PDB file of C-alpha atoms in Angstrom:
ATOM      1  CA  UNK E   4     115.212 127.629  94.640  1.00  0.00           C
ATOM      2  CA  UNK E   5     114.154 123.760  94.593  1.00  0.00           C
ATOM      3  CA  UNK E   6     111.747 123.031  92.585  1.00  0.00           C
ATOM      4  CA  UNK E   7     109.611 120.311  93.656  1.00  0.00           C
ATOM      5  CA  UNK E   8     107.289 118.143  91.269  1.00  0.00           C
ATOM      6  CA  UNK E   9     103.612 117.955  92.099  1.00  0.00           C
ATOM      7  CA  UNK E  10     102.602 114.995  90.020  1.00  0.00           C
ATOM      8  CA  UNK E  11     104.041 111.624  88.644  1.00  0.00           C
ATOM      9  CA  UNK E  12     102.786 109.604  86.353  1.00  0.00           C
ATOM     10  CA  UNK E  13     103.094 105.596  85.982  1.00  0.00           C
ATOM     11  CA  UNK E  14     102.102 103.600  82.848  1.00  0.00           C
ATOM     12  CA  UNK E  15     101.120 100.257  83.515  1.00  0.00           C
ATOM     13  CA  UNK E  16     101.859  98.364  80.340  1.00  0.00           C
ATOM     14  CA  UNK E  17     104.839  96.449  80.816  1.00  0.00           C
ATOM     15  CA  UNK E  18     106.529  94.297  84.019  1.00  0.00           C
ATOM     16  CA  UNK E  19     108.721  97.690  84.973  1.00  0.00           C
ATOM     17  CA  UNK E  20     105.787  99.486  85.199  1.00  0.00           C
ATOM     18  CA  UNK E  21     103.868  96.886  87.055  1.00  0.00           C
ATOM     19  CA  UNK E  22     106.633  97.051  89.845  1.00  0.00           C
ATOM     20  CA  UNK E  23     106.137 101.060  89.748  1.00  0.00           C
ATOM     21  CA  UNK E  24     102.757 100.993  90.360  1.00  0.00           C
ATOM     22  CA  UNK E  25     102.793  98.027  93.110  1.00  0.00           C
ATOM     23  CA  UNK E  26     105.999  99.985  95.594  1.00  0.00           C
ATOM     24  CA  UNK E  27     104.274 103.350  94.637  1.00  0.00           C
ATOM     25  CA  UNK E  28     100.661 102.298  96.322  1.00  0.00           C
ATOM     26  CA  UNK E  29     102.066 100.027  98.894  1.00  0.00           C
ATOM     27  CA  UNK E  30     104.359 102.857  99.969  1.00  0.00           C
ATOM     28  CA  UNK E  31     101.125 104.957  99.901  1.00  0.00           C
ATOM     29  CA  UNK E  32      99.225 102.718 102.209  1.00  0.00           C
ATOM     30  CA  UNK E  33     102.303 102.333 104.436  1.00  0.00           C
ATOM     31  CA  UNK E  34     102.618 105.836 104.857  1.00  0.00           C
ATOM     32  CA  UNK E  35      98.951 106.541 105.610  1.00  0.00           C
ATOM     33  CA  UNK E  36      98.871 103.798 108.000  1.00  0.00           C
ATOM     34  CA  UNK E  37     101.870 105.146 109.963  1.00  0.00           C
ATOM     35  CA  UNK E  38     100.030 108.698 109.799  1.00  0.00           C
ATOM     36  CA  UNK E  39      96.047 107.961 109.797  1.00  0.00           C
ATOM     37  CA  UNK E  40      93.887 109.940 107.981  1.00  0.00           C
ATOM     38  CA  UNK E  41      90.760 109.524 106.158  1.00  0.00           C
ATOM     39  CA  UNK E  42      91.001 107.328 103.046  1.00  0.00           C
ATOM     40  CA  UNK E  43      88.533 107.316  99.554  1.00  0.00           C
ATOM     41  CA  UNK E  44      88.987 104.810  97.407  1.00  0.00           C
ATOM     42  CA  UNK E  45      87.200 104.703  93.964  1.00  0.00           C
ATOM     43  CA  UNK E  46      86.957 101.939  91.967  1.00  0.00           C
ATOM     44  CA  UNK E  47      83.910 100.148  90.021  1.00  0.00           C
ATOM     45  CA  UNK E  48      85.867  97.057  90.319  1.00  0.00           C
ATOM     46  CA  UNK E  49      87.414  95.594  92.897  1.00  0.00           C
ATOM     47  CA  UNK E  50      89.842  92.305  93.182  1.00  0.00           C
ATOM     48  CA  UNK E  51      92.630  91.473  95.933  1.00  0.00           C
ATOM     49  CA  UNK E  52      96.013  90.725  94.162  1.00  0.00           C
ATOM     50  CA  UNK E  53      99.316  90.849  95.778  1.00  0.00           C
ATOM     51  CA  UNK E  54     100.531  94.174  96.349  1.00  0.00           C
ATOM     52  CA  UNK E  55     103.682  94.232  99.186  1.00  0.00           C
ATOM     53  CA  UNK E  56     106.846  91.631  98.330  1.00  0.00           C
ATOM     54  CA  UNK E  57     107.416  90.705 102.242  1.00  0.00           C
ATOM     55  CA  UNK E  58     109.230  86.992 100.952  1.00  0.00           C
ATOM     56  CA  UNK E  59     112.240  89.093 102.662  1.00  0.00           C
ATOM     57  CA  UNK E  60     110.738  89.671 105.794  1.00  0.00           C
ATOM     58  CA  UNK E  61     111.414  93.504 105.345  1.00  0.00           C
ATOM     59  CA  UNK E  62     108.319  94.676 106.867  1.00  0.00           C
ATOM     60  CA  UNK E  63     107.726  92.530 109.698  1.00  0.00           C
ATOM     61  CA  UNK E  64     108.830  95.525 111.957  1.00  0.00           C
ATOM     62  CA  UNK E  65     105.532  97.199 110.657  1.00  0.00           C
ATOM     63  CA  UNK E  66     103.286  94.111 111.052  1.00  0.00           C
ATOM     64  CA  UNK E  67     104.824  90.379 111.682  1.00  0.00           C
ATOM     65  CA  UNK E  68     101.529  88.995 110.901  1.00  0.00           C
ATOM     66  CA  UNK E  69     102.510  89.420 107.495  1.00  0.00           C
ATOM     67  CA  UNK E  70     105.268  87.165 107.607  1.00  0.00           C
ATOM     68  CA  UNK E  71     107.690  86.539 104.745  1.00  0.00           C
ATOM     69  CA  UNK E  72     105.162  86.093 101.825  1.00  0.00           C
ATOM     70  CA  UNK E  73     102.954  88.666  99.733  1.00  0.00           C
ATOM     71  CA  UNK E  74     100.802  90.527 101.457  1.00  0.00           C
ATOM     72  CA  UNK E  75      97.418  91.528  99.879  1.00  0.00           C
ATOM     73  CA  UNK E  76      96.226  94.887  98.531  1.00  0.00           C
ATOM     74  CA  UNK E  77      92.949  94.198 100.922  1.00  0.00           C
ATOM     75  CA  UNK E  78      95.233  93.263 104.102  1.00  0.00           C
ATOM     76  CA  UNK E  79      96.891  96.447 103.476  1.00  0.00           C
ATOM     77  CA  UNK E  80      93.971  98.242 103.715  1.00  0.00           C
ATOM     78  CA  UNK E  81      92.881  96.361 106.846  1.00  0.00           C
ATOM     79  CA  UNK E  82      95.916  97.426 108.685  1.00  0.00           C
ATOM     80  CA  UNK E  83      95.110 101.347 107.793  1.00  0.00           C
ATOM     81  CA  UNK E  84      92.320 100.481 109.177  1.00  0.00           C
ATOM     82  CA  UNK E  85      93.464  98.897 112.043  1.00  0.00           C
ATOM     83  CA  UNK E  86      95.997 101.764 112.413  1.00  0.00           C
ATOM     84  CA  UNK E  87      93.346 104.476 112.625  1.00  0.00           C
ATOM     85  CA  UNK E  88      92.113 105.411 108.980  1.00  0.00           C
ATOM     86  CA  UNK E  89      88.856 105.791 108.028  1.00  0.00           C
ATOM     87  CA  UNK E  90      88.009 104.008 104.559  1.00  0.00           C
ATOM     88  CA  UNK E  91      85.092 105.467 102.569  1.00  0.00           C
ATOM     89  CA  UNK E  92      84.821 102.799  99.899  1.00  0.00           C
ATOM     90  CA  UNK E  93      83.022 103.541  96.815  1.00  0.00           C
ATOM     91  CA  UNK E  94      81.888 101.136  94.499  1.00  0.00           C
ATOM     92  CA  UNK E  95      79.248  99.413  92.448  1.00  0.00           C
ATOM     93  CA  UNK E  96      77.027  97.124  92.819  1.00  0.00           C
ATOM     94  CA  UNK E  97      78.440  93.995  90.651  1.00  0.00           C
ATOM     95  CA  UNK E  98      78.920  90.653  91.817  1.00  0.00           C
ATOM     96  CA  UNK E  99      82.575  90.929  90.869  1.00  0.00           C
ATOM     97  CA  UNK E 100      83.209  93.216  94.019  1.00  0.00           C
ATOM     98  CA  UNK E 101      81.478  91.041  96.538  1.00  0.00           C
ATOM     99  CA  UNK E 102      84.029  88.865  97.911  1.00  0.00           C
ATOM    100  CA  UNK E 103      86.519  92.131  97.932  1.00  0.00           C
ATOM    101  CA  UNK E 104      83.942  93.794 100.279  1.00  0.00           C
ATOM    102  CA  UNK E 105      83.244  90.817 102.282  1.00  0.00           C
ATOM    103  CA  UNK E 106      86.800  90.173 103.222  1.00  0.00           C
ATOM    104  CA  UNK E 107      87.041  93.290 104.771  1.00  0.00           C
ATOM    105  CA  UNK E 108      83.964  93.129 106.437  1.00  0.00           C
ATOM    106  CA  UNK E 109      85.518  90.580 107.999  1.00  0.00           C
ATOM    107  CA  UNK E 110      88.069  92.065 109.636  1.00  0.00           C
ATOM    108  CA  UNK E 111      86.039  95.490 109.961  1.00  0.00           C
ATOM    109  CA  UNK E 112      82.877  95.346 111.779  1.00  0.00           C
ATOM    110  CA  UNK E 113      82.824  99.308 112.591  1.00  0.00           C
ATOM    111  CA  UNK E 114      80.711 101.078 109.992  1.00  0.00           C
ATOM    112  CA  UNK E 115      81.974 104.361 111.563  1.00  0.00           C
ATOM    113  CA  UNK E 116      85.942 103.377 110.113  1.00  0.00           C
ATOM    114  CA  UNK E 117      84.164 101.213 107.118  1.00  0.00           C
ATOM    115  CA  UNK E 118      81.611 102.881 104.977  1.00  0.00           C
ATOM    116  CA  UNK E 119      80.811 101.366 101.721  1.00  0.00           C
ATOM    117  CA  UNK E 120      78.645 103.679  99.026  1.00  0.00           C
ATOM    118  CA  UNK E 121      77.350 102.094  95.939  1.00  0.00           C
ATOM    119  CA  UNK E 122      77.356 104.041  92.899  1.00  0.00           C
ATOM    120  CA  UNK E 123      75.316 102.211  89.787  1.00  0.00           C
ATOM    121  CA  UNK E 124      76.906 104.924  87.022  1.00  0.00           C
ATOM    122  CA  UNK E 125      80.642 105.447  88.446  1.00  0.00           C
ATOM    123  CA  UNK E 126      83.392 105.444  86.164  1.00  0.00           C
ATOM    124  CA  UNK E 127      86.014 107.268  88.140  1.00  0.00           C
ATOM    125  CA  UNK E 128      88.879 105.647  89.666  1.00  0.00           C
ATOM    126  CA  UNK E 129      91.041 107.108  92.518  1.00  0.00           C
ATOM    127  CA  UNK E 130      92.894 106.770  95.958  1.00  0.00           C
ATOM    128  CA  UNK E 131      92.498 109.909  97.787  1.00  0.00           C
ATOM    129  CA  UNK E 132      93.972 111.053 101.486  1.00  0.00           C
ATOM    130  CA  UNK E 133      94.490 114.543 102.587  1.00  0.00           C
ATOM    131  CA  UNK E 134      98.170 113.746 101.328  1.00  0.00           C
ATOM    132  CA  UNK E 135      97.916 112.323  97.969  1.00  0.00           C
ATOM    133  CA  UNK E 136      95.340 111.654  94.813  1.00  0.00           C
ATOM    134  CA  UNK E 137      96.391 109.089  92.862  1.00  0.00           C
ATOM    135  CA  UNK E 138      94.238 108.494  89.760  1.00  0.00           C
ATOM    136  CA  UNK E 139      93.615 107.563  86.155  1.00  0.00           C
ATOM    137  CA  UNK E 140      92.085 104.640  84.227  1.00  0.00           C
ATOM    138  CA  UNK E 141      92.899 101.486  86.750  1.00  0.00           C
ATOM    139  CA  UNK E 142      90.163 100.025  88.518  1.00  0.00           C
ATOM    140  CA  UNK E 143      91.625  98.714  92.010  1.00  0.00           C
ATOM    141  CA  UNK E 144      91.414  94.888  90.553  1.00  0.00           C
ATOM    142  CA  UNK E 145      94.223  92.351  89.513  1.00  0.00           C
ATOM    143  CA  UNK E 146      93.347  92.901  85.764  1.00  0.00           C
ATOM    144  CA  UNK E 147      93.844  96.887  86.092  1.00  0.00           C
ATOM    145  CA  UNK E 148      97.065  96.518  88.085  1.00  0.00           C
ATOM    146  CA  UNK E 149      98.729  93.872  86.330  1.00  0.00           C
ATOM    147  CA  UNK E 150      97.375  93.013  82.855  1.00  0.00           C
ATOM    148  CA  UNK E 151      95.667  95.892  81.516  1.00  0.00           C
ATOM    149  CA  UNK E 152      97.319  99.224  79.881  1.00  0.00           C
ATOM    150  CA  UNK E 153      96.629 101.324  82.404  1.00  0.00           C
ATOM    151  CA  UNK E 154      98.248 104.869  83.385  1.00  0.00           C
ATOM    152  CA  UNK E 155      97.656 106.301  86.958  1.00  0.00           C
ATOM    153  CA  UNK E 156      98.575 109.528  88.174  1.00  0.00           C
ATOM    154  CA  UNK E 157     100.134 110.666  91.633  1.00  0.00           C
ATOM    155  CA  UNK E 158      99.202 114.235  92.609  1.00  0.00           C
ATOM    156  CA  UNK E 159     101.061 115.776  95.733  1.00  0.00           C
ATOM    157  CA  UNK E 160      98.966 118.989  94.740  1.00  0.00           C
ATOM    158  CA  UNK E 161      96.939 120.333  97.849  1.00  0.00           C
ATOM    159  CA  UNK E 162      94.408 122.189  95.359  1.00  0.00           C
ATOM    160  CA  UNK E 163      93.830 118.844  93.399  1.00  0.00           C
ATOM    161  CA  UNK E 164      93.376 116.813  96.596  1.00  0.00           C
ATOM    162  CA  UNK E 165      91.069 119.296  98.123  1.00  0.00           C
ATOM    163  CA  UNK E 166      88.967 119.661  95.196  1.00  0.00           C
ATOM    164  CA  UNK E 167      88.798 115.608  94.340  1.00  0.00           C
ATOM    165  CA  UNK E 168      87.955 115.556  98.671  1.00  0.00           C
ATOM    166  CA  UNK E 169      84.970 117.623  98.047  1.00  0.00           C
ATOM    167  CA  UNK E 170      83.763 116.281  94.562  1.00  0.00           C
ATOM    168  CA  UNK E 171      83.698 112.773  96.516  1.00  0.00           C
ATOM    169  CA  UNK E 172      81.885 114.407  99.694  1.00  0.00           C
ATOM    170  CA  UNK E 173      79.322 115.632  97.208  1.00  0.00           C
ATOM    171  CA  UNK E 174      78.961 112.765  95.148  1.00  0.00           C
ATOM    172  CA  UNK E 175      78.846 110.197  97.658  1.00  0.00           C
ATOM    173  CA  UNK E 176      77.847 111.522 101.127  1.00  0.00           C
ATOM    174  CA  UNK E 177      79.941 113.715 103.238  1.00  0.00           C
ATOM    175  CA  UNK E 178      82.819 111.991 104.914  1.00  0.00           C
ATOM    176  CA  UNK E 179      82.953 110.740 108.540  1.00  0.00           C
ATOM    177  CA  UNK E 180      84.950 113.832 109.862  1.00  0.00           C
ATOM    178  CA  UNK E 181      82.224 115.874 108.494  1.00  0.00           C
TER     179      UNK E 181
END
């Protein structure tokens, strides 16, 4: 019998952990770009910061746009986009967060593959896809992924994923494949 784990946990706290967390949701993205499905991501705040090492060139197969730099936690949500997810965004309404949302209104002028929800009490943080939850105490900012003692959580779980996919239907509108 194989046993296989449902969850895995990354602390965020020191430069080892930093690197964790940065291949683990890059990978993520990657994946669900490859495979498109709808996305939810959960954050009160919201920065860009570097999230994909390309200074090797690695993953110019995937996108040579990129070229041989660091690509940017919003460009990799852009491609997902561009490959076929749908992003329901879910944020507040702080100033902090504006120039987050405007650069990927830029590149996203489809409100039926971009919808952004404004929440004036959330608190919850998450990146959910009918493959994965991952969640815990970072907001989706530079500060929450590289300075702050953070832990995060990565649930394979269909049971969790289902219930966070309905919680976030319920909380902040149903989702765009109804």
């Amino acid at each position: 019998m194989t046993y296989v784990k449902s969850s895995r946990t990354i602390f965020i706290n020191n430069q080892f952990g930093i690197r964790q967390l940065k291949e683990t949701l890059s990978n993520l993205l990657i994946a669900t770009s490859i495979s498109p499905s709808e996305i939810w991501l959960v954050s009160p705040w919201l920065s860009d910061f570097e999230l994909l090492d390309n200074r090797s060139g690695d993953w110019d197969g995937l996108n040579p746009s990129w070229g041989a730099r660091g690509v940017r936690f919003s460009e990799l949500l852009i491609f997902a986009i561009e490959s076929g997810c749908r992003l329901n965004l879910v944020t507040n309404n702080d100033h902090i967060n504006k120039a987050f949302e405007e650069r990927l209104n830029q590149y996203v002028d489809d409100n039926e593959l971009l919808r952004v929800v404004k929440s004036p009490k959330l608190h919850t943080k998450g990146l959910l896809t009918p493959e994965y939850f991952l969640a815990g105490s970072m907001n989706f900012t530079y500060s929450g992924t590289h300075k702050n003692e953070e832990q995060v959580v990565l649930n394979i779980d269909k049971d969790t994923i289902l219930e966070a996919k309905l919680e976030f239907e319920d909380l902040y509108g149903v989702s765009q494949n109804g």
